[in-house]
Amino acid sequence: MHIKKLIGLFILSLALVNCKEESIQITQTQIIPIPNSIELSDSFFTIDENTGVTYDDNLKVSAQFLKNFIETGSQITLKQGNAIQFLIDETLEPEAYKLTVSKKEIKIEASTDQGAFYAVQTLRQLMPVGLENGAFSENEILIQAVVINDKPQFSYRGMHLDVARHMFSVEFIKKYIDALAMLKLNTFHWHLTDDQGWRIEIKKYTKLQEVAAYRDETLVGHYSDRLHQFDGKRYGGYYTQEEVKDIVQYAKERFVTVIPEIEMPGHAQAAIAAYPELGCSDQPVEVAKKWGVFEEIYCPNQKTFAFLEDVLDEVLELFPSKYIHIGGDEAPKTRWKNCEHCQALIKEEGLKDEHHLQSYFITKMEKYLNSKGRQIIGWDEILEGGLAPNATVMSWRGTSGAVEAAKSGHNVIMTPTSHCYFDYYQSENDDEPLAIGGFLPLEKVYGFNPIPEELTENERQYVLGAQGNIWTEYIPTEKHLEYMAFPRMLALSEVVWSQPERKNYKDFVSRLENFHQRLDALKMNYANHLYDIEYETERINDEVYFKLDSNLSEDKIIRLELNGSEPDYESRVYTEPILIDKSMEVKAAVYKFNSKEKLGRTFTQNINYHKAVGAKITINKQPYKAYSGSGAQGLINGISGSDSRYGDKEWLGFWGEDILIEIDFREELEINSIKTRFYNSNGQWIYAPEKILVAFDNNQYQEFNLANDELLINFEFNVANQRAKKVYIKVQNYGTIPEGKQGAGNKAWTFIDEIIIN
Ligand code: TNX
């Protein structure tokens, strides 16, 4: 029978002895993002040479998509006829659909072509993966009988792509858009201009193509590396207007709106390199060769406004989207402070300072775009100095910008770095390709709730949705980009599409495992960290236990060694938490039960037992929610944070606050040394403190100054035979980020690691 075709679509409990259709029991479908409601039945529909399709003319695009999917994926050609019907149901919401598969027909009902398109994407996931790449060679396709009612949670469901830092082929952009469409994402935010390159052809300004589109060379390695080295290779290019039109049209046929981003007033050094008169200093500058934030920003003068209006005129011709993204982020005000014209303009317009001048700049551009019938989106910095009247805010620095905007009645799109930055590391393994930093594993993306807690029921309506961002400073190739995008984009699709009560991470993981086959068929280079091992520590009665976990199911177990040796299929099986009462090196791996087959990578964790392990710790401030590691207790659990991922379970992050740490041993101990370390990644706004104070019991504080010249700053305090019951550590926040540095004017972060006491 047709069992083979069904495997991979469903988790089946099969009574193989009797291969009758009735004997197939489906326990679960595998659709991502998970629909609102699914009702499965026992029979199935067969698509073959005799199957016909009819459609309402208003549902033509989706009907054609389905026909094309089946005909290019298999040998089957569909006929005219009533077996598969596309019908209008005016009562359904614009993006909603109803899909009914029964033994005799398939019915797709929607009020719009877009809704019907999403029904087709669901139907696609009910069909064999071989159809994705033409590998399906049989003459009938079986589809499980089912009734699915579905609609999105949010109206804005986006993915962003930065093509300025690195550029990707037109063909690849289409592949990216295909993936969005498959996952029911409806917006592609195309970041087209930045300091390192201008990537869209503007016919009126030829030097954008000749100069701004190319940089002489590119930074090698990480920005935080002490010595900056360059590759010596010219890099660049741009999308011609013909290519842009082609992409916009391609996206439209898949119900993806392309929103272009033209950055202003900051991230504009490439344009200023081509036309120095657009800057304040009139000095020649070059297209940026390294990453970061640059001081060369547009000068708010007549030339600039005329230039931007001309550029936008051409952009509007190419992009029919309601929204145009005007950037607005990370614009250092250094040049404006020292510019006579800017200072005169501030006076003339009665503005308070340079932030209000930025707001004046954005408002002026907003008016221009509004007059052409368009709306602006800007990064949350556009709130500073007053928000342009009709602007939508894209909230990336935490969620406070979103809250402020929604409370004042502005629409917001959520893209916080903590949950939406797919340029961040996704695993703690040392073999990950170099990334900008951060740590955003799949489960964290999946757990994202786009609605900030601070909003009232009524204010929630201003949250249009969320978006994953892919900045490409450290992503030079298409394969690498796919690796960063998948599977996190799948998790995001469920965040923005599915109803919160339908979400369940364990269930998502099992559907994802199945989805791997589809990604394989699509030749997607996705990351797979499903059988990586995660740990947790727990303090019970003044003792600390070490626990391991993975995405385990009945047939998967963890095997481990505690002495640093490599686990194999004979190593002991992990069954209960391990007491930390000495230093050890834990190595573990997920194995198939009763088998030699190792499923994931080997996990390694060094545990450094010291005098504070098991003690009680309190901190007078809560760490920032997204960077709260294993909580305060994690600072004395015997485990140090990663050298490269401050977002892991061990680092604690505090934003702009001084903190006081108290460690209580409960009995007097002899103390000889106190050690800890601080993260100091200034590009990410993280600064080691300049000053630390330490006291024992009721004694006076002793003060220490710290250097801040490396990525990791060690603090070490040696005392001879100090006896104490308690240790107090005061950590002073660095303060405001100085001018000229990335994030200037914002509060600095403090990230502190394990406090090792011996
Ligand atoms: C901040 S997000 C930026 C980008 C960088 C990104 C790297 C935003 C509005 N600005 O210019 O590429 O961080 O994660």
mmCIF file of C-alpha atoms in Angstrom, residues 10 65 179 202 214 241 279 353 409 449 479 574 647 672-673 689 726 753:
data_model
loop_
_atom_site.group_PDB
_atom_site.id
_atom_site.type_symbol
_atom_site.label_atom_id
_atom_site.label_comp_id
_atom_site.label_asym_id
_atom_site.label_seq_id
_atom_site.Cartn_x
_atom_site.Cartn_y
_atom_site.Cartn_z
ATOM 1 C CA PHE A 10 2.762 11.850 10.313
ATOM 2 C CA PHE A 65 0.858 27.790 -6.859
ATOM 3 C CA ALA A 179 11.017 30.081 2.810
ATOM 4 C CA ILE A 202 19.443 54.984 -7.971
ATOM 5 C CA TYR A 214 32.042 49.125 -3.052
ATOM 6 C CA GLN A 241 16.236 48.414 -10.547
ATOM 7 C CA GLY A 279 27.951 65.100 5.391
ATOM 8 C CA ASP A 353 19.272 69.706 21.233
ATOM 9 C CA GLY A 409 -0.751 55.245 20.472
ATOM 10 C CA ASN A 449 5.935 36.609 23.478
ATOM 11 C CA LYS A 479 25.187 28.676 3.223
ATOM 12 C CA TYR A 574 22.366 9.713 33.371
ATOM 13 C CA GLY A 647 24.088 35.597 26.975
ATOM 14 C CA ASN A 672 42.601 33.440 50.598
ATOM 15 C CA SER A 673 41.342 34.715 47.284
ATOM 16 C CA PRO A 689 33.320 48.359 35.674
ATOM 17 C CA LYS A 726 30.198 37.046 54.724
ATOM 18 C CA ASP A 753 30.743 35.897 35.827
#
